[in-house]
Short mmCIF file of C-alpha atoms and ligand atoms in Angstrom, two decimals:
data_model
loop_
_atom_site.label_atom_id
_atom_site.label_comp_id
_atom_site.label_asym_id
_atom_site.label_seq_id
_atom_site.Cartn_x
_atom_site.Cartn_y
_atom_site.Cartn_z
CA MET A 249 -0.06 -0.04 -0.02
CA GLY A 250 1.03 3.72 -0.36
CA PHE A 251 2.38 5.66 2.58
CA SER A 252 -0.81 7.55 3.27
CA THR A 253 -2.87 4.34 3.19
CA ASP A 254 -0.40 2.73 5.64
CA CYS A 255 -0.55 5.67 8.03
CA ILE A 256 -4.32 5.21 8.27
CA HIS A 257 -4.76 1.42 8.08
CA ALA A 258 -1.57 -0.36 9.22
CA GLY A 259 -2.22 -1.80 12.65
CA ASN A 260 -5.67 -0.17 12.69
CA ALA A 261 -7.91 -3.26 12.17
CA PRO A 262 -11.50 -2.73 13.32
CA ASP A 263 -11.88 -3.90 16.89
CA PRO A 264 -12.80 -7.62 16.89
CA THR A 265 -15.28 -7.37 19.69
CA THR A 266 -17.42 -4.45 18.52
CA GLY A 267 -16.25 -3.48 15.02
CA ALA A 268 -15.13 0.02 16.37
CA VAL A 269 -13.28 1.78 13.55
CA ALA A 270 -10.86 3.43 15.95
CA VAL A 271 -8.72 1.11 17.94
CA PRO A 272 -9.98 1.35 21.54
CA ILE A 273 -7.92 2.59 24.39
CA TYR A 274 -7.39 -0.67 26.34
CA GLN A 275 -7.01 0.93 29.71
CA THR A 276 -6.34 -2.25 31.67
CA SER A 277 -3.52 -3.49 33.84
CA THR A 278 -4.36 -7.22 33.43
CA TYR A 279 -6.45 -9.75 31.59
CA VAL A 280 -8.74 -12.47 32.98
CA GLN A 281 -7.42 -15.95 32.32
CA GLU A 282 -9.92 -18.83 31.58
CA ALA A 283 -7.67 -21.34 33.47
CA LEU A 284 -4.10 -21.76 34.37
CA GLY A 285 -2.11 -21.20 31.21
CA LYS A 286 -5.20 -20.63 29.20
CA HIS A 287 -5.51 -17.01 28.06
CA LYS A 288 -6.11 -14.99 24.86
CA GLY A 289 -2.59 -14.02 24.42
CA TRP A 290 -2.76 -11.08 26.72
CA GLU A 291 -1.34 -11.55 30.31
CA TYR A 292 -0.23 -8.38 31.92
CA ALA A 293 -0.30 -4.82 30.37
CA ARG A 294 3.35 -4.06 30.93
CA THR A 295 4.15 -7.03 28.64
CA GLN A 296 1.30 -6.46 26.12
CA ASN A 297 -1.48 -4.01 25.42
CA PRO A 298 -3.67 -4.04 22.34
CA THR A 299 -3.59 -0.25 21.85
CA ARG A 300 0.20 -0.21 22.06
CA ALA A 301 0.46 -3.32 19.82
CA ALA A 302 -1.63 -1.50 17.09
CA LEU A 303 0.75 1.49 17.12
CA GLU A 304 3.73 -0.90 16.99
CA GLU A 305 2.39 -2.72 14.11
CA ASN A 306 1.76 0.56 12.39
CA LEU A 307 5.25 1.96 13.04
CA ALA A 308 6.85 -1.26 11.78
CA VAL A 309 5.03 -0.86 8.54
CA LEU A 310 5.80 2.88 8.17
CA GLU A 311 9.54 2.37 8.75
CA GLY A 312 9.75 -1.06 7.02
CA GLY A 313 10.94 -2.96 10.03
CA ALA A 314 10.38 -6.58 11.32
CA GLY A 315 8.77 -4.91 14.38
CA ALA A 316 8.48 -1.88 16.64
CA ARG A 317 8.36 -1.28 20.37
CA ALA A 318 6.92 1.84 21.86
CA PHE A 319 8.33 3.42 25.04
CA ALA A 320 7.42 6.22 27.51
CA SER A 321 9.56 8.78 25.71
CA GLY A 322 12.19 9.14 23.07
CA MET A 323 14.82 8.95 25.70
CA ALA A 324 13.25 5.75 27.09
CA ALA A 325 13.63 4.33 23.49
CA ILE A 326 17.25 5.34 23.30
CA THR A 327 17.85 3.90 26.78
CA ALA A 328 16.27 0.55 25.56
CA ILE A 329 18.39 0.54 22.33
CA SER A 330 21.48 1.28 24.29
CA THR A 331 21.12 -2.07 26.11
CA LEU A 332 22.53 -3.67 22.98
CA THR A 333 25.99 -2.42 24.33
CA LYS A 334 27.68 -3.56 27.44
CA ALA A 335 30.82 -2.63 29.52
CA GLY A 336 33.98 -2.42 27.33
CA ASP A 337 32.00 -1.54 24.21
CA HIS A 338 32.48 1.69 22.31
CA VAL A 339 29.90 3.80 20.57
CA VAL A 340 30.45 6.39 17.80
CA CYS A 341 27.82 9.18 17.82
CA SER A 342 27.06 12.31 15.98
CA ASN A 343 28.69 15.14 17.62
CA MET A 344 25.55 17.27 17.11
CA THR A 345 23.04 15.00 18.64
CA TYR A 346 20.01 15.95 20.64
CA GLY A 347 21.37 17.34 23.99
CA GLY A 348 19.45 14.71 26.01
CA THR A 349 20.94 11.89 24.09
CA TYR A 350 24.47 13.42 24.76
CA ARG A 351 23.57 13.72 28.44
CA TYR A 352 22.41 10.23 28.68
CA PHE A 353 25.35 8.80 26.91
CA THR A 354 27.99 10.88 28.79
CA LYS A 355 26.46 11.13 32.32
CA ILE A 356 24.68 7.74 32.67
CA LEU A 357 25.73 5.06 30.14
CA ALA A 358 29.47 6.04 30.47
CA ARG A 359 29.20 5.22 34.25
CA TYR A 360 28.54 1.52 33.17
CA GLY A 361 31.77 1.25 31.27
CA VAL A 362 30.68 2.00 27.78
CA THR A 363 32.89 4.64 26.02
CA PHE A 364 31.93 7.14 23.33
CA SER A 365 33.39 9.16 20.50
CA PHE A 366 31.42 12.15 19.40
CA VAL A 367 32.38 12.93 15.77
CA ASP A 368 31.14 14.90 12.77
CA THR A 369 29.18 12.19 11.11
CA ALA A 370 28.92 14.31 7.96
CA SER A 371 32.43 13.08 7.32
CA ALA A 372 32.68 9.36 6.72
CA ALA A 373 36.49 9.71 7.17
CA ASP A 374 35.92 11.06 10.67
CA VAL A 375 33.68 8.16 11.51
CA GLU A 376 36.09 5.72 10.14
CA ARG A 377 38.85 7.24 12.18
CA ALA A 378 36.88 6.97 15.28
CA ILE A 379 35.93 3.27 14.87
CA ARG A 380 37.83 0.85 17.14
CA PRO A 381 37.86 -2.97 17.39
CA GLU A 382 35.32 -2.62 20.24
CA THR A 383 33.02 -0.29 18.50
CA ARG A 384 29.54 -1.90 18.68
CA MET A 385 27.26 0.84 17.66
CA LEU A 386 26.93 3.94 15.44
CA HIS A 387 24.40 6.36 16.60
CA LEU A 388 23.26 8.80 13.86
CA GLU A 389 20.94 11.71 13.78
CA THR A 390 20.18 13.23 10.39
CA PRO A 391 19.20 15.99 10.08
CA THR A 392 20.79 16.96 13.34
CA ASN A 393 19.27 19.00 16.07
CA PRO A 394 19.61 22.07 15.77
CA THR A 395 22.20 22.73 13.06
CA MET A 396 20.54 20.66 10.30
CA ARG A 397 23.66 18.86 9.35
CA LEU A 398 23.11 15.47 7.51
CA CYS A 399 24.99 12.29 7.27
CA ASP A 400 24.96 9.70 4.49
CA ILE A 401 22.97 6.74 6.07
CA ALA A 402 23.89 4.30 3.29
CA ALA A 403 27.58 4.97 3.22
CA LEU A 404 27.98 5.01 7.00
CA SER A 405 25.84 1.83 7.40
CA GLU A 406 28.14 0.06 4.98
CA LEU A 407 31.15 1.20 6.93
CA ALA A 408 29.74 0.37 10.30
CA HIS A 409 28.70 -3.19 9.19
CA ARG A 410 32.23 -3.79 7.76
CA ASN A 411 33.34 -3.16 11.22
CA GLY A 412 30.67 -5.17 13.04
CA ALA A 413 28.67 -2.25 14.43
CA VAL A 414 24.89 -1.85 14.75
CA VAL A 415 23.59 1.31 13.00
CA VAL A 416 20.86 3.27 14.99
CA VAL A 417 19.28 6.28 13.38
CA ASP A 418 17.32 8.90 15.24
CA ASN A 419 14.63 9.73 12.57
CA THR A 420 12.66 12.11 14.75
CA PHE A 421 13.36 15.26 12.51
CA ALA A 422 12.48 13.66 9.24
CA SER A 423 9.76 11.12 10.11
CA PRO A 424 9.24 8.08 7.86
CA TYR A 425 7.39 10.39 5.48
CA LEU A 426 10.74 11.96 4.40
CA GLN A 427 13.35 9.35 5.22
CA LYS A 428 13.52 5.63 5.60
CA PRO A 429 16.74 4.72 7.36
CA LEU A 430 16.16 0.89 7.32
CA ALA A 431 15.89 0.97 3.55
CA LEU A 432 19.13 2.86 3.38
CA GLY A 433 20.85 0.34 5.41
CA ALA A 434 20.46 1.10 9.09
CA ASP A 435 19.54 -1.66 11.65
CA ILE A 436 17.37 0.30 14.11
CA VAL A 437 15.34 3.56 13.84
CA MET A 438 14.23 5.43 16.76
CA HIS A 439 11.77 8.17 17.25
CA SER A 440 10.67 10.66 19.81
CA THR A 441 6.94 10.10 18.84
CA THR A 442 6.45 13.29 20.89
CA LYS A 443 7.34 15.19 17.64
CA PHE A 444 5.97 14.72 14.09
CA LEU A 445 4.42 11.27 14.66
CA ASN A 446 2.00 12.42 17.29
CA GLY A 447 2.04 15.82 15.70
CA HIS A 448 -0.35 17.64 18.08
CA SER A 449 1.89 18.49 21.08
CA ASP A 450 -0.39 16.37 23.37
CA SER A 451 1.79 13.24 24.13
CA VAL A 452 5.29 12.25 25.12
CA GLY A 453 6.57 8.90 23.81
CA GLY A 454 9.24 7.08 21.88
CA ALA A 455 9.71 4.16 19.58
CA ALA A 456 12.37 1.72 18.26
CA ILE A 457 11.83 -0.06 14.99
CA ALA A 458 14.22 -2.80 14.02
CA LYS A 459 15.04 -4.49 10.78
CA SER A 460 15.79 -7.89 12.16
CA LYS A 461 13.59 -10.25 14.18
CA GLU A 462 16.50 -10.79 16.70
CA HIS A 463 16.69 -7.01 17.51
CA VAL A 464 12.86 -6.85 17.84
CA GLU A 465 12.96 -9.82 20.33
CA TRP A 466 15.68 -8.19 22.32
CA LEU A 467 13.76 -4.91 22.41
CA SER A 468 10.65 -6.67 23.48
CA PHE A 469 12.56 -8.41 26.33
CA VAL A 470 14.00 -4.96 27.34
CA GLN A 471 10.55 -3.32 27.16
CA ASN A 472 9.01 -5.79 29.40
CA SER A 473 12.06 -6.20 31.81
CA SER A 474 12.84 -2.53 32.29
CA GLY A 475 9.20 -1.52 31.91
CA ALA A 476 9.44 2.05 30.27
CA ILE A 477 6.22 1.28 28.26
CA LEU A 478 4.00 3.77 26.34
CA SER A 479 0.58 4.14 28.07
CA PRO A 480 -2.53 3.04 26.29
CA MET A 481 -3.80 6.61 26.04
CA ASP A 482 -0.44 7.91 24.66
CA SER A 483 -0.30 4.95 22.18
CA TRP A 484 -3.72 5.94 21.00
CA LEU A 485 -2.94 9.53 20.64
CA VAL A 486 0.13 8.64 18.51
CA LEU A 487 -1.82 6.14 16.51
CA ARG A 488 -4.45 8.88 15.83
CA GLY A 489 -1.76 11.45 14.99
CA ILE A 490 -0.14 9.16 12.47
CA LYS A 491 -3.46 8.91 10.55
CA THR A 492 -2.73 12.45 9.30
CA LEU A 493 1.02 12.29 9.22
CA ALA A 494 1.19 12.25 5.28
CA VAL A 495 -1.08 15.39 4.93
CA ARG A 496 0.53 17.18 7.83
CA MET A 497 4.02 16.59 6.47
CA GLU A 498 3.07 17.69 3.01
CA ARG A 499 2.02 21.10 4.54
CA HIS A 500 4.91 21.26 6.94
CA GLU A 501 7.15 20.82 3.90
CA THR A 502 5.57 23.58 1.80
CA ASN A 503 5.49 25.86 4.79
CA GLY A 504 9.15 25.04 5.79
CA ARG A 505 10.44 25.74 2.34
CA ALA A 506 8.67 29.02 2.19
CA VAL A 507 9.84 30.23 5.61
CA ALA A 508 13.40 29.13 5.02
CA GLU A 509 13.48 30.99 1.64
CA ARG A 510 12.04 34.19 3.16
CA LEU A 511 14.55 33.91 6.17
CA ALA A 512 17.33 33.44 3.80
CA LYS A 513 16.61 36.75 2.02
CA HIS A 514 16.09 38.71 5.23
CA PRO A 515 18.82 41.35 5.97
CA LYS A 516 18.67 40.70 9.71
CA VAL A 517 19.30 36.97 9.44
CA ARG A 518 23.08 36.02 9.28
CA LYS A 519 22.61 32.45 8.21
CA VAL A 520 19.93 29.91 7.69
CA ASN A 521 20.39 26.13 8.13
CA TYR A 522 17.80 24.21 6.03
CA PRO A 523 18.62 21.31 3.83
CA GLY A 524 16.17 22.45 1.15
CA LEU A 525 18.17 25.56 0.43
CA SER A 526 20.81 25.27 -2.44
CA SER A 527 23.24 27.05 -0.04
CA HIS A 528 23.05 24.12 2.39
CA PRO A 529 26.49 22.28 2.10
CA GLN A 530 24.80 18.88 1.92
CA HIS A 531 21.72 19.90 -0.22
CA ALA A 532 22.72 17.19 -2.83
CA LEU A 533 22.78 14.47 -0.13
CA ALA A 534 19.32 15.79 1.15
CA LYS A 535 17.91 15.34 -2.23
CA LYS A 536 19.39 11.78 -2.57
CA GLN A 537 18.50 10.49 0.96
CA MET A 538 15.24 12.22 1.67
CA SER A 539 12.04 12.72 -0.17
CA GLY A 540 11.68 16.26 1.05
CA PHE A 541 13.36 18.64 3.40
CA GLY A 542 10.89 19.10 6.30
CA ALA A 543 9.95 21.97 8.52
CA MET A 544 12.93 22.24 10.87
CA ILE A 545 15.08 25.33 10.36
CA SER A 546 17.65 27.04 12.45
CA PHE A 547 18.91 30.55 11.84
CA GLU A 548 21.63 32.84 13.30
CA LEU A 549 20.77 36.39 14.61
CA GLY A 550 24.38 37.15 15.74
CA SER A 551 24.02 37.49 19.43
CA PHE A 552 22.13 36.29 22.53
CA GLU A 553 20.66 39.89 22.87
CA ASN A 554 19.22 39.70 19.33
CA ALA A 555 17.95 36.13 19.86
CA SER A 556 16.19 37.03 23.09
CA ALA A 557 14.72 40.30 21.71
CA PHE A 558 13.41 38.39 18.61
CA LEU A 559 11.94 35.60 20.80
CA ALA A 560 10.28 38.00 23.19
CA ARG A 561 8.32 39.59 20.20
CA VAL A 562 6.91 36.49 18.40
CA ARG A 563 3.21 36.30 18.80
CA LEU A 564 1.88 33.51 16.64
CA CYS A 565 5.04 31.32 16.99
CA SER A 566 5.08 29.73 20.43
CA LEU A 567 8.24 29.86 22.32
CA GLY A 568 8.90 26.49 23.80
CA GLU A 569 10.86 23.33 23.79
CA SER A 570 9.80 20.49 21.36
CA LEU A 571 8.96 20.42 17.67
CA GLY A 572 6.86 18.66 15.07
CA GLY A 573 3.47 19.93 16.31
CA VAL A 574 0.75 21.53 14.00
CA GLU A 575 1.59 24.85 15.71
CA THR A 576 4.78 26.73 14.97
CA LEU A 577 7.16 26.34 17.80
CA ILE A 578 10.26 28.42 18.25
CA SER A 579 13.14 27.89 20.62
CA HIS A 580 16.65 28.96 21.77
CA PRO A 581 18.73 25.81 21.59
CA ALA A 582 21.75 27.09 23.65
CA THR A 583 19.61 27.76 26.74
CA MET A 584 16.86 25.30 26.11
CA THR A 585 17.24 21.91 24.32
CA HIS A 586 21.15 21.99 24.32
CA ALA A 587 21.81 23.55 27.79
CA SER A 588 23.35 20.28 28.96
CA ILE A 589 26.21 20.56 26.43
CA PRO A 590 29.16 22.48 27.77
CA GLU A 591 29.18 26.06 26.39
CA GLU A 592 32.64 25.76 24.66
CA GLU A 593 31.63 22.54 22.92
CA ARG A 594 28.24 24.07 21.98
CA GLU A 595 29.83 27.02 20.40
CA ARG A 596 32.29 24.87 18.49
CA LEU A 597 29.38 22.97 16.95
CA GLY A 598 27.54 26.09 15.86
CA VAL A 599 24.86 26.07 18.58
CA THR A 600 25.68 29.69 19.30
CA ALA A 601 23.97 32.19 21.62
CA GLY A 602 22.38 33.81 18.54
CA LEU A 603 21.06 30.57 17.10
CA VAL A 604 17.19 30.25 16.91
CA ARG A 605 15.39 27.02 15.89
CA ILE A 606 12.01 26.99 14.45
CA SER A 607 9.59 24.03 13.80
CA VAL A 608 7.40 25.37 11.16
CA GLY A 609 3.65 24.40 11.76
CA ILE A 610 0.82 23.98 9.44
CA GLU A 611 -0.82 27.45 9.93
CA ASP A 612 -1.30 29.71 6.95
CA VAL A 613 2.24 30.40 5.89
CA ALA A 614 1.66 34.11 5.33
CA ASP A 615 0.66 34.44 9.05
CA ILE A 616 3.92 32.58 10.13
CA ILE A 617 6.01 34.84 7.89
CA ALA A 618 4.43 38.03 8.99
CA ASP A 619 4.95 37.07 12.56
CA LEU A 620 8.67 36.34 12.05
CA GLU A 621 9.09 39.60 10.14
CA GLN A 622 7.53 41.73 12.66
CA ALA A 623 9.71 39.98 15.38
CA LEU A 624 12.85 40.40 13.37
CA GLU A 625 12.31 44.31 13.67
CA ALA A 626 13.65 43.85 17.22
CA VAL A 627 16.99 42.50 15.88
CA ARG A 628 19.90 44.92 15.52
C1 PLP B 866 16.04 14.28 17.86
C2 PLP B 866 15.53 13.95 19.19
N1 PLP B 866 15.74 12.68 19.63
C3 PLP B 866 15.22 12.36 20.85
C4 PLP B 866 14.53 13.24 21.67
C5 PLP B 866 14.05 12.78 23.02
O1 PLP B 866 12.77 12.50 22.98
P1 PLP B 866 11.72 12.71 24.17
O2 PLP B 866 11.67 14.09 24.57
O3 PLP B 866 10.38 12.24 23.79
O4 PLP B 866 12.20 11.80 25.23
C6 PLP B 866 14.23 14.51 21.27
C7 PLP B 866 13.51 15.54 22.03
O5 PLP B 866 13.49 16.68 21.83
C8 PLP B 866 14.76 14.99 19.89
O6 PLP B 866 14.62 16.13 19.40
#
């Protein structure tokens, strides 16, 4: 089936008991068993829940995996995936990954004897140099948050596999509508479903989708053993959000391009990071690897004072963490999402005090542009 059809129908079979078109929210902690060892395949809701199972089936189809597992947040999904490593193992990771991922790897997982190299994954040579005999995982984020750098999933997967490492791609920014990491060679895709998949800024969740049955089995075991499951209500919200993923992404894409082009021409904006602009250093890779460029843009206003004056003046665009909702969300990575990265490192990576990130929503684009333009008047 086509992508839009899968968004609506995959995992969404009518309820067998009533015929309900929408998968019910199975808000239960357990299931009655007929006799010892005789049950309908559902025993305890940490282990299995029909609403969560419907979402997992849907996600597996959208990403082209053997199976998917849904977790309580994007970070819970990353935590579950990271159990594929053990003490003594080494992980190569994008140096411009989401701040929370960096914090989890360096402040928590490192305490358990896993070591990390954070490199510019836009350069295959840098990744190759970082690989060691004990490298077991390559964690990629493309496009990266918030500088919108890309990495070549196919080339890096080939390189990692040659060296015995598992390739994990955080596909949160692109969504499966724009990018299919498993088809490009990755082993596991993860999402913060909080973002484009849910799409309505009303749920926090995460998912891991694996290409191989073995990885799905391990993720199921971890999901049940460590217990960071997605609730039935959140599973339902994400499942419902995904039904409109294709149409939302289409509008996000049109609006994103228009906003990026307008910002690129604005005299107060020093630089725009958006893979859809021909000025983006990896525009060609974006065209090859993605089917569109999305709605995430970051732009440079030159100083903290400019960024804060601009952010104080936006009216339609909401100042807040997160992204991927129907509403335009705007943020200041250096003091918000990326505050956990040391300042020197942040500046070196381009997450400067003057950098603003925008997640372009699906409002009328003229209204979004008018709001940005009036707020840019506050910039010197
Ligand atoms: C790219 C990316 N990955 C992972 C996460 C973590 O997801 P969550 O906030 O759902 O735990 C985020 C959150 O902003 C993100 O932007």
